[in-house]
XYZ file of C-alpha atoms in Angstrom:
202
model
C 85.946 -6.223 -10.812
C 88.359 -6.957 -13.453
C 91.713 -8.790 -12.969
C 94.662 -8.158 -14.906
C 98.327 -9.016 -15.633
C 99.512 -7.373 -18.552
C 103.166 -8.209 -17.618
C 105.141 -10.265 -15.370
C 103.924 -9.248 -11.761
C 102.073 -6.631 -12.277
C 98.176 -6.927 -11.469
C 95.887 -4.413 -12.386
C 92.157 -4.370 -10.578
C 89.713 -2.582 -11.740
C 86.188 -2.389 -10.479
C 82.862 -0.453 -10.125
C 80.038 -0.786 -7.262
C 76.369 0.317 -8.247
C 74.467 0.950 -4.959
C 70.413 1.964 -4.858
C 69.735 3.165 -1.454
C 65.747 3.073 -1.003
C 65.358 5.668 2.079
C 66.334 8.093 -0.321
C 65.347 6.654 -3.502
C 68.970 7.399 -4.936
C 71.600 6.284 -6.830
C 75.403 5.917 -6.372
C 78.495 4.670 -8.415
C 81.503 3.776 -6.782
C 84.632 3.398 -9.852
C 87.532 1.606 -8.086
C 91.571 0.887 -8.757
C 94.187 -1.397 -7.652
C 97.478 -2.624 -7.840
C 99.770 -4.612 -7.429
C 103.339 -4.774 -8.821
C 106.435 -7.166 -7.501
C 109.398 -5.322 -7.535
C 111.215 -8.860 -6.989
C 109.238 -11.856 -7.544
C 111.270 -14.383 -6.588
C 112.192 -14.930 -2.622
C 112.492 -13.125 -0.989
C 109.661 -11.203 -2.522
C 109.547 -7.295 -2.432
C 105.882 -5.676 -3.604
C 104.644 -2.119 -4.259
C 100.693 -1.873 -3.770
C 98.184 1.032 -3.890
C 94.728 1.903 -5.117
C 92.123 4.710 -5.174
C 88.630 4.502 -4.970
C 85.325 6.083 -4.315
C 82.777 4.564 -0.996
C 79.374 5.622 -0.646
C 76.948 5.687 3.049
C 73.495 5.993 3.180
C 72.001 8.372 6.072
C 70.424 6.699 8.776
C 66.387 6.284 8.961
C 66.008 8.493 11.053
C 68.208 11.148 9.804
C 66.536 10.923 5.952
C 62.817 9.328 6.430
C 59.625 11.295 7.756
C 58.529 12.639 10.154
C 61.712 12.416 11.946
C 64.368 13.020 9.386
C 64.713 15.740 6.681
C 63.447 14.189 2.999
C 66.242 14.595 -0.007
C 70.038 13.846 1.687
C 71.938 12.124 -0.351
C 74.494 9.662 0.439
C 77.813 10.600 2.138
C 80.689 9.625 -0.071
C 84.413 9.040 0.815
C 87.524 8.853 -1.449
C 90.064 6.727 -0.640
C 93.873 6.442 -1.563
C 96.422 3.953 0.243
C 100.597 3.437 -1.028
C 102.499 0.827 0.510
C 104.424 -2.122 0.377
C 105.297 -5.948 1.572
C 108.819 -7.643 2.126
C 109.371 -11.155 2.892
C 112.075 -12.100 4.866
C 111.867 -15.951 5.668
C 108.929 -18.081 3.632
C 107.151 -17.343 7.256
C 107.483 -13.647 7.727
C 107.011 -10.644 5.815
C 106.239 -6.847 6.500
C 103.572 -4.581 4.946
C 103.472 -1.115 5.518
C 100.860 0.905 3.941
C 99.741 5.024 4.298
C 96.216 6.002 3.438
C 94.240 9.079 3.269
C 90.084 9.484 3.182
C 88.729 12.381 2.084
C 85.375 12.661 3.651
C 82.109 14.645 2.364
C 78.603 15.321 1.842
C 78.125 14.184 5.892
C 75.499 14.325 7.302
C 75.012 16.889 9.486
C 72.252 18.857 11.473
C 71.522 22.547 12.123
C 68.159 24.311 14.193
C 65.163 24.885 12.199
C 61.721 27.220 13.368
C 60.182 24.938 10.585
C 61.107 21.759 12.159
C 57.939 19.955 13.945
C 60.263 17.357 15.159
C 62.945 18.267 17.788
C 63.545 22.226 15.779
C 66.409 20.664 13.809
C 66.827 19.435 9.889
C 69.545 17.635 9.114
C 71.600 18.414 5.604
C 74.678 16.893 3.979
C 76.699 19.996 4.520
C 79.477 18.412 7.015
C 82.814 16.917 5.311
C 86.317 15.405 7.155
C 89.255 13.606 6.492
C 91.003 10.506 7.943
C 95.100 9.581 7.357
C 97.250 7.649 8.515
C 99.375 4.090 8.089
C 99.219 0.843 9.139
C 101.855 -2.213 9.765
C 101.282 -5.304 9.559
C 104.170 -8.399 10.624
C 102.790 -11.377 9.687
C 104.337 -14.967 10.447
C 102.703 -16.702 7.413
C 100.780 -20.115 8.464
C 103.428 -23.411 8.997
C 102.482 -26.480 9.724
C 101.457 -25.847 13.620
C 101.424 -21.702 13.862
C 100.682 -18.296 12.838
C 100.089 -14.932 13.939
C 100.575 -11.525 13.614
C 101.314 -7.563 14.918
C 99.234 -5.153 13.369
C 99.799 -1.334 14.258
C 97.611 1.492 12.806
C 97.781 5.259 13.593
C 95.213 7.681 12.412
C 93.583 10.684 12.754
C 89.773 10.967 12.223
C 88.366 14.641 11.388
C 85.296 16.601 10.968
C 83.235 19.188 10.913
C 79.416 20.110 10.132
C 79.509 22.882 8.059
C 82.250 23.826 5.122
C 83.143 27.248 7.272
C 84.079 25.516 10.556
C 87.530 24.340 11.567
C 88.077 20.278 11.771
C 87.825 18.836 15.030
C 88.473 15.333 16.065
C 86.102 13.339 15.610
C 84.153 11.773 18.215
C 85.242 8.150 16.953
C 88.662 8.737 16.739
C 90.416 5.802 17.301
C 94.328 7.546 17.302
C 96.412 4.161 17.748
C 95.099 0.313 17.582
C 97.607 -2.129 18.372
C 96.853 -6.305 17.548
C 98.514 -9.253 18.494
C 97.063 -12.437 17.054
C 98.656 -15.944 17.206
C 97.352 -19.318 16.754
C 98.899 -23.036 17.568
C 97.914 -26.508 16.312
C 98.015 -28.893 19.209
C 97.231 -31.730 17.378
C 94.162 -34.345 17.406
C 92.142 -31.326 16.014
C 92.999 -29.252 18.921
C 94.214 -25.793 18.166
C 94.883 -22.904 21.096
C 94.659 -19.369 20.113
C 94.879 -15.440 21.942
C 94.015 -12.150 20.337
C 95.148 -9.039 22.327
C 94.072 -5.611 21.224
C 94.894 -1.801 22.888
C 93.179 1.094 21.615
C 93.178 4.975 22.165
C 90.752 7.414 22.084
C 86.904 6.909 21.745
């Protein structure tokens, strides 16, 4: 990953991730982009952010290995976009809001097979989905005692097996996650902290 500032607060971050996934003896290249550009830099600070990139997932062992699996899936891969922004509004606190959008595919999935010996099923990489959303984060910035946070997310997780089906939702689906962190020095090394979490679906 490169990082770059060709002009006054704006940072560019380029990157690439080489994976070689052994099960199924394959390659996979990952380009990625960032970045990062202060609309005001001074305080309090305003920020536009967003980035792109391409993910890659093996299958499991026993989805891609003999006897069990079905020899010659390749990895699932995932493209990702996100747009957002942070606002400061003391030195402590400051907002980010962000929207994303995955576009899921080559999934594994799994159909029946008469020429199965194990279980009458092969699996293939035919299945594909798509996950979007947005998440917000308010953050009260570490002081000399305490810090914490509310972190919000709501998504929608969906897929389906095969390229003629309709998307469902998928199994994991995990529509709203709500976080509450916070953290206080006592003093004498002592330091008391509480992490709440609520989340639907699954």
């Amino acid at each position: 990953m490169l990082d770059l500032s060709p002009v006054k607060g704006l940072k560019l971050l380029p990157g690439v991730r080489l994976d070689y996934f052994r099960d199924t003896e394959s390659w996979a290249v990952g380009p990625r982009f960032a970045a990062r550009y202060d609309v005001v830099s001074g305080f309090p600070r305003t920020t536009l952010k967003g980035g792109a990139g391409i993910y890659h997932q093996p299958p499991q062992p026993q989805e891609s290995l003999a006897p069990f699996g079905t020899t010659g899936l390749s990895p699932s891969r995932a493209t990702h976009y996100a747009l957002g922004f942070e606002q400061e509004f003391t030195k402590q606190i400051e907002l980010s809001v962000e929207g994303f959008y995955k576009q899921l595919q080559k999934l594994v999935g799994r159909s029946a097979s008469e020429t199965s010996s194990v279980g009458g099923v092969t699996y293939n990489n035919n299945g594909d989905g798509r996950v979007f959303g947005m998440e917000l984060l308010f953050r009260y910035k570490p002081d000399d005692r305490f810090f914490g946070w509310v972190a919000y997310t709501l998504s929608r997780a969906e897929r389906r097996l095969n390229p003629q089906d309709p998307m469902t939702l998928f199994v994991w689906d995990q529509t709203h996650i709500l976080t509450l962190i916070a953290s206080y020095k006592l003093g004498k090394g002592w330091e008391a902290g509480a992490r709440w979490r609520y989340v639907t679906g699954r």
